[in-house]
N, CA, C and O atoms as a Tinker XYZ file with bonds, in Angstrom:
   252  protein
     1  N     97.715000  -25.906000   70.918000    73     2
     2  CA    98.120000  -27.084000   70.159000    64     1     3
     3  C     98.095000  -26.720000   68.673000    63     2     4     5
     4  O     97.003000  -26.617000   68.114000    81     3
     5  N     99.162000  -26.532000   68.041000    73     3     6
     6  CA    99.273000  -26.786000   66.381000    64     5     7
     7  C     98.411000  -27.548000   65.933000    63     6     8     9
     8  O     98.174000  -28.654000   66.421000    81     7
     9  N     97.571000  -26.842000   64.510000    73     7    10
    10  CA    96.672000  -27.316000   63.877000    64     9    11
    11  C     97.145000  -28.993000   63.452000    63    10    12    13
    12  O     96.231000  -29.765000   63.162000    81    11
    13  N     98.021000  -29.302000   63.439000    73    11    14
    14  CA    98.207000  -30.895000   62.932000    64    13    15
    15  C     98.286000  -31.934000   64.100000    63    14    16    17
    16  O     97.982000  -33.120000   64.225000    81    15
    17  N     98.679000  -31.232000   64.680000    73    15    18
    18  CA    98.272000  -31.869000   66.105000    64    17    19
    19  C     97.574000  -32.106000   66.507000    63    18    20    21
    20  O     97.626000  -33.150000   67.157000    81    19
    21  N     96.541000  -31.468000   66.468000    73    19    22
    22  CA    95.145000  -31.963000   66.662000    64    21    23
    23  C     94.495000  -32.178000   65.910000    63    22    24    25
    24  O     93.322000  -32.404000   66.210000    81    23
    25  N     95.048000  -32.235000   64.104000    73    23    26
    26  CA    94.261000  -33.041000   63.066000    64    25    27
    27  C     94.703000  -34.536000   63.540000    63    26    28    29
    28  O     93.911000  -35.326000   63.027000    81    27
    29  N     95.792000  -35.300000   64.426000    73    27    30
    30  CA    96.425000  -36.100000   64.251000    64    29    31
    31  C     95.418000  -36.596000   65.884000    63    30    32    33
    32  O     94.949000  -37.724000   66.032000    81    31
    33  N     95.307000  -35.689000   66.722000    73    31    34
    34  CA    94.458000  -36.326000   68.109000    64    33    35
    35  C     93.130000  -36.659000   67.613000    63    34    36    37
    36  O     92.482000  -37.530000   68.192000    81    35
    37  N     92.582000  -35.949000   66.424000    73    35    38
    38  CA    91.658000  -36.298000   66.598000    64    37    39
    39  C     90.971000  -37.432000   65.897000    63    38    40    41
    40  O     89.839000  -37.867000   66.105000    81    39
    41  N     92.010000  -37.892000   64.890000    73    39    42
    42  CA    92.398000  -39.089000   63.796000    64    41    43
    43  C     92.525000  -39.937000   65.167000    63    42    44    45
    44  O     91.567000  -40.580000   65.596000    81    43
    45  N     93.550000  -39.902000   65.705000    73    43    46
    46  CA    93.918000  -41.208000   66.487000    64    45    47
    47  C     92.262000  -41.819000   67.324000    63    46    48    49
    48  O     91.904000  -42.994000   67.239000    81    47
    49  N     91.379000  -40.630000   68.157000    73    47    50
    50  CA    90.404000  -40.771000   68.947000    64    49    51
    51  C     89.538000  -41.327000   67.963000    63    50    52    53
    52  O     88.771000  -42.231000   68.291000    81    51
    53  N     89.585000  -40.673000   66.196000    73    51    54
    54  CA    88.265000  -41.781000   65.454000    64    53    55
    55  C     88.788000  -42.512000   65.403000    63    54    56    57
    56  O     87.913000  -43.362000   65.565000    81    55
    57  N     90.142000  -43.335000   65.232000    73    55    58
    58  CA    90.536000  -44.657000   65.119000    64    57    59
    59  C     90.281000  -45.950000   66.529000    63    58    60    61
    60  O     89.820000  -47.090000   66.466000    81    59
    61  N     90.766000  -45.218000   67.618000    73    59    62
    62  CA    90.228000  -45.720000   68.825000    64    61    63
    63  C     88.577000  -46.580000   68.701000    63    62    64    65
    64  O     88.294000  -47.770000   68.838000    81    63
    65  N     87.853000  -45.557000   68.434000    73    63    66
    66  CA    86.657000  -45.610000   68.800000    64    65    67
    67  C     86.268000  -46.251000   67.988000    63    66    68    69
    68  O     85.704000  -47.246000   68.443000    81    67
    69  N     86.279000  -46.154000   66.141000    73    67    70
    70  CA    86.348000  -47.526000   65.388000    64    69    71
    71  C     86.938000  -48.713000   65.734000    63    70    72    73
    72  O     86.698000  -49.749000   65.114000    81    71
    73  N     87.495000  -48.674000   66.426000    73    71    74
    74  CA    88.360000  -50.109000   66.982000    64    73    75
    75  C     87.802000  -50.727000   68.327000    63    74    76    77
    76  O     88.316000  -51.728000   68.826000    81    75
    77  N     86.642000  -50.026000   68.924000    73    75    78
    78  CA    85.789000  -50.379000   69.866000    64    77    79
    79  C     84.857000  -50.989000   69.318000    63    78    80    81
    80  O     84.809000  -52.200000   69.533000    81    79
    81  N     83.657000  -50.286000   68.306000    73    79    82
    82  CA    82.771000  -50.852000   67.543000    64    81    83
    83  C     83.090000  -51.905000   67.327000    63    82    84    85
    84  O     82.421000  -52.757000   67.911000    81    83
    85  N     84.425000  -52.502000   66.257000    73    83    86
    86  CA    84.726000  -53.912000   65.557000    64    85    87
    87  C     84.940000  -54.433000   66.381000    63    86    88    89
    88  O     84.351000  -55.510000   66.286000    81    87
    89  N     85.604000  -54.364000   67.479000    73    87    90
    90  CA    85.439000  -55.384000   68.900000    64    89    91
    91  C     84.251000  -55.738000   69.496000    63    90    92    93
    92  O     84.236000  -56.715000   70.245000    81    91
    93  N     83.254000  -55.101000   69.285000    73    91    94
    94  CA    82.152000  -55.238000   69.575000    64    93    95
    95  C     81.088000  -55.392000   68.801000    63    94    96    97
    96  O     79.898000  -55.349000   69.116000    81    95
    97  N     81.713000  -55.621000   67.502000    73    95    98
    98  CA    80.655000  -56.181000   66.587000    64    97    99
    99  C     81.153000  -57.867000   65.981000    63    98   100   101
   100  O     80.382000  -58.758000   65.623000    81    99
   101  N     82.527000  -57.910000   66.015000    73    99   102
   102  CA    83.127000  -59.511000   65.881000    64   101   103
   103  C     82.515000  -59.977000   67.185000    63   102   104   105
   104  O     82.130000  -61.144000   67.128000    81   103
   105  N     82.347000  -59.443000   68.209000    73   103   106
   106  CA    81.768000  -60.414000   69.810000    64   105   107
   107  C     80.771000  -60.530000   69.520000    63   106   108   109
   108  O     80.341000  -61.592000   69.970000    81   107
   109  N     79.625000  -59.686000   68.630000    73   107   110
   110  CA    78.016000  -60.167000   68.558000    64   109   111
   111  C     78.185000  -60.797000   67.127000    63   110   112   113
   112  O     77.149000  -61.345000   66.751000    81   111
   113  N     79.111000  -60.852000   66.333000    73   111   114
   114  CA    79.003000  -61.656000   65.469000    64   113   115
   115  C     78.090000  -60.774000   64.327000    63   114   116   117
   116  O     77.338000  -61.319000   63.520000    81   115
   117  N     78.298000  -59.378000   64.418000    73   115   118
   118  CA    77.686000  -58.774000   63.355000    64   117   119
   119  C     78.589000  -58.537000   62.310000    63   118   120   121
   120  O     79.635000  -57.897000   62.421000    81   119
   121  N     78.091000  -59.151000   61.128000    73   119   122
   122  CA    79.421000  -59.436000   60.385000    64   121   123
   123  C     79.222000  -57.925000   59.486000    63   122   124   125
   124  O     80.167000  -57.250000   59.078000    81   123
   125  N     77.996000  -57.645000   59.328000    73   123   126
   126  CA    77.717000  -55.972000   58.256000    64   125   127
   127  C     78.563000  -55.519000   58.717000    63   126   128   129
   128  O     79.692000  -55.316000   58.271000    81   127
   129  N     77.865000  -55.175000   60.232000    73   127   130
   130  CA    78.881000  -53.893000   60.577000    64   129   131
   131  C     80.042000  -53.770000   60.792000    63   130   132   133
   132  O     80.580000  -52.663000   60.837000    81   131
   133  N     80.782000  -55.089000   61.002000    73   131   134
   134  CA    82.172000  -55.012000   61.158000    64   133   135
   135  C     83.044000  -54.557000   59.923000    63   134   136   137
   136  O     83.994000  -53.788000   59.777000    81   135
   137  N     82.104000  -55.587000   58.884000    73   135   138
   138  CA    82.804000  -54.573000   57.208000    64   137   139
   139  C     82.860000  -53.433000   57.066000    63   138   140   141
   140  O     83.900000  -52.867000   56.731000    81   139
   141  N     81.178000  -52.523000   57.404000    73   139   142
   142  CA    81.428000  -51.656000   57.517000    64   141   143
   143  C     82.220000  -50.647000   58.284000    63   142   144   145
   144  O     82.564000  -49.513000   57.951000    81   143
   145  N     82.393000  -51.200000   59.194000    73   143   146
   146  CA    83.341000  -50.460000   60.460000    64   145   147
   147  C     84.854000  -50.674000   59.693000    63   146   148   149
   148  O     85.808000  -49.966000   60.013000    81   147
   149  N     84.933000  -51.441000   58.932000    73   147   150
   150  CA    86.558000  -51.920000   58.566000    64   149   151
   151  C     86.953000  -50.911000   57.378000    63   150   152   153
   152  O     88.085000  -50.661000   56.965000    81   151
   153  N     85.691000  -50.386000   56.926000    73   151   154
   154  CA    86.237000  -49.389000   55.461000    64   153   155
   155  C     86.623000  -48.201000   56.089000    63   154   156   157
   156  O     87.396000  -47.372000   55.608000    81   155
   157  N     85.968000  -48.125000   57.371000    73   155   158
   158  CA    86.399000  -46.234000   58.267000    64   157   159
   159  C     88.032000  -46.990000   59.385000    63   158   160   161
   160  O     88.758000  -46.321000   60.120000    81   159
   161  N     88.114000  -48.263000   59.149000    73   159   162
   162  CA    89.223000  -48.420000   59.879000    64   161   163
   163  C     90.327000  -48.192000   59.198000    63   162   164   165
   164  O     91.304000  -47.465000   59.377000    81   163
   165  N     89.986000  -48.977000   58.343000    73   163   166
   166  CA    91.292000  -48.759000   56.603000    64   165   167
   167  C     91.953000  -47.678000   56.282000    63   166   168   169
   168  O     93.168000  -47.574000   56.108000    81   167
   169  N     90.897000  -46.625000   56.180000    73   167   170
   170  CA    91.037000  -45.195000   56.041000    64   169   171
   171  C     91.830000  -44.551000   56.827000    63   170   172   173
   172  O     92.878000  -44.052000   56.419000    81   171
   173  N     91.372000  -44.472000   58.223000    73   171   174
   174  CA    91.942000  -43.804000   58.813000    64   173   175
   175  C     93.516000  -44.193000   59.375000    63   174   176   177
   176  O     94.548000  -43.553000   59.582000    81   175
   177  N     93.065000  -45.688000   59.504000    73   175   178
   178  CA    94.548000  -46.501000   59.113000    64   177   179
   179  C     96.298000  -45.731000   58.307000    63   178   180   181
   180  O     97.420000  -45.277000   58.532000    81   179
   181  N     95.382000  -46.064000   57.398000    73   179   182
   182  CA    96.032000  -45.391000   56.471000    64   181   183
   183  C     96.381000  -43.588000   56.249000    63   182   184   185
   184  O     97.359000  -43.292000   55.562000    81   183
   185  N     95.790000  -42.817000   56.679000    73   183   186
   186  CA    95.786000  -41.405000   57.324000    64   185   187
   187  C     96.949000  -41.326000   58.563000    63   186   188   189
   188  O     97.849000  -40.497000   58.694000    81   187
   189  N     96.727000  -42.074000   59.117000    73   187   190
   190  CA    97.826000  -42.006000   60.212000    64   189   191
   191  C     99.429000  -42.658000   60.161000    63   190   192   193
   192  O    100.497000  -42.435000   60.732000    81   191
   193  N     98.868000  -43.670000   59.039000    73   191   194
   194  CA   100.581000  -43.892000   58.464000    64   193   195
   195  C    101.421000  -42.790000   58.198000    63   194   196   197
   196  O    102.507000  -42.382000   58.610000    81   195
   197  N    100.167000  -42.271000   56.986000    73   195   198
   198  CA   100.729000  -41.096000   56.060000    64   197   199
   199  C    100.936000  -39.947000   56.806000    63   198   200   201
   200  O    101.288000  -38.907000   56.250000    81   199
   201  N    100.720000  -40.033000   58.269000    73   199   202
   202  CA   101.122000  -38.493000   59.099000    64   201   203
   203  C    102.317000  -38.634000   59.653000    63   202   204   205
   204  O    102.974000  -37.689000   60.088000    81   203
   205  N    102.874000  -40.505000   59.684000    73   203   206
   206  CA   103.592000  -40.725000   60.892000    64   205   207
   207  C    103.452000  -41.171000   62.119000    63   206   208   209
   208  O    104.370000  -41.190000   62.939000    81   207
   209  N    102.015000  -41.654000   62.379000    73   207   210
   210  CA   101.718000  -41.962000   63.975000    64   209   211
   211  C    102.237000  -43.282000   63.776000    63   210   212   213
   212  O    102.269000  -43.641000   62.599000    81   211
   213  N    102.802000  -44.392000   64.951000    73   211   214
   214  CA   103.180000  -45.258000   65.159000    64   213   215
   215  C    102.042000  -45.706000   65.931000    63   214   216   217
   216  O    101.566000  -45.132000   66.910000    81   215
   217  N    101.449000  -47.342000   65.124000    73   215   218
   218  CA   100.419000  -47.638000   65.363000    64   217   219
   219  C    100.481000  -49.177000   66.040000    63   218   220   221
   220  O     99.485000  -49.888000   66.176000    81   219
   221  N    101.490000  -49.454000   66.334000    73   219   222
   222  CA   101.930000  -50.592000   67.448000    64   221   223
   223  C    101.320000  -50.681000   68.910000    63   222   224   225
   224  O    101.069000  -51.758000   69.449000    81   223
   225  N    101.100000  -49.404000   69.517000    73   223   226
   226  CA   100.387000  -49.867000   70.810000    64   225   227
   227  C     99.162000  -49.539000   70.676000    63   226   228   229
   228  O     98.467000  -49.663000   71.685000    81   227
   229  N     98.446000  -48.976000   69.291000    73   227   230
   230  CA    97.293000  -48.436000   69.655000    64   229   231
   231  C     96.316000  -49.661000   68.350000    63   230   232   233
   232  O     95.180000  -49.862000   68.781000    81   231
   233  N     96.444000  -50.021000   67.690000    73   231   234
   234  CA    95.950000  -50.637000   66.682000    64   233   235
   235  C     95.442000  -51.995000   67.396000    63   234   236   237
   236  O     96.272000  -52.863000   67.124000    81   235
   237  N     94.718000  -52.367000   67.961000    73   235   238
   238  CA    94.201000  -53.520000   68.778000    64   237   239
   239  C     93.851000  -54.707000   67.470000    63   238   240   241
   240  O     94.394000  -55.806000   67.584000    81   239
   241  N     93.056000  -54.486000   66.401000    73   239   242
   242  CA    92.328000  -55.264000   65.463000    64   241   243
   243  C     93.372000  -55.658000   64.421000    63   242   244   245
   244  O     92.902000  -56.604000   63.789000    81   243
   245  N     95.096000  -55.206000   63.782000    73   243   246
   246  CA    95.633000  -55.731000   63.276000    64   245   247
   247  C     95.530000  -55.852000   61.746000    63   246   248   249
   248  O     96.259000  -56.603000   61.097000    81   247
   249  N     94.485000  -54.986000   61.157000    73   247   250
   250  CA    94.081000  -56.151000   59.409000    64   249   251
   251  C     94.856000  -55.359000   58.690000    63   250   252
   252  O     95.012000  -55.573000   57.488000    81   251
């Protein structure tokens, strides 16, 4: 696998998995961590624009 390719799998898998946490921190109503979870969502958000990933089926949280 080409090195960007798997800079880009492995962006998508931290985005996933940030997007588990905030689902699971808006359900307990932890409002810290969801902020905090939202500044590593933003980011990487934004990382994956700037590569090109199309984030329509994978972006569950929307902000």
């Amino acid at each position: 696998m080409p090195n960007t390719l798997k800079v880009a799998k492995d962006a998508i898998e931290q985005f996933q998995k940030v997007q588990k946490h905030m689902l699971i921190a808006k359900e307990e109503n932890a409002t810290k961590t969801y902020e905090s979870l939202k500044d590593d969502y933003l980011s990487l958000k934004a990382m994956l624009n700037i590569a090109g990933v199309n984030l329509t089926d994978i972006d569950k949280i929307k902000e």
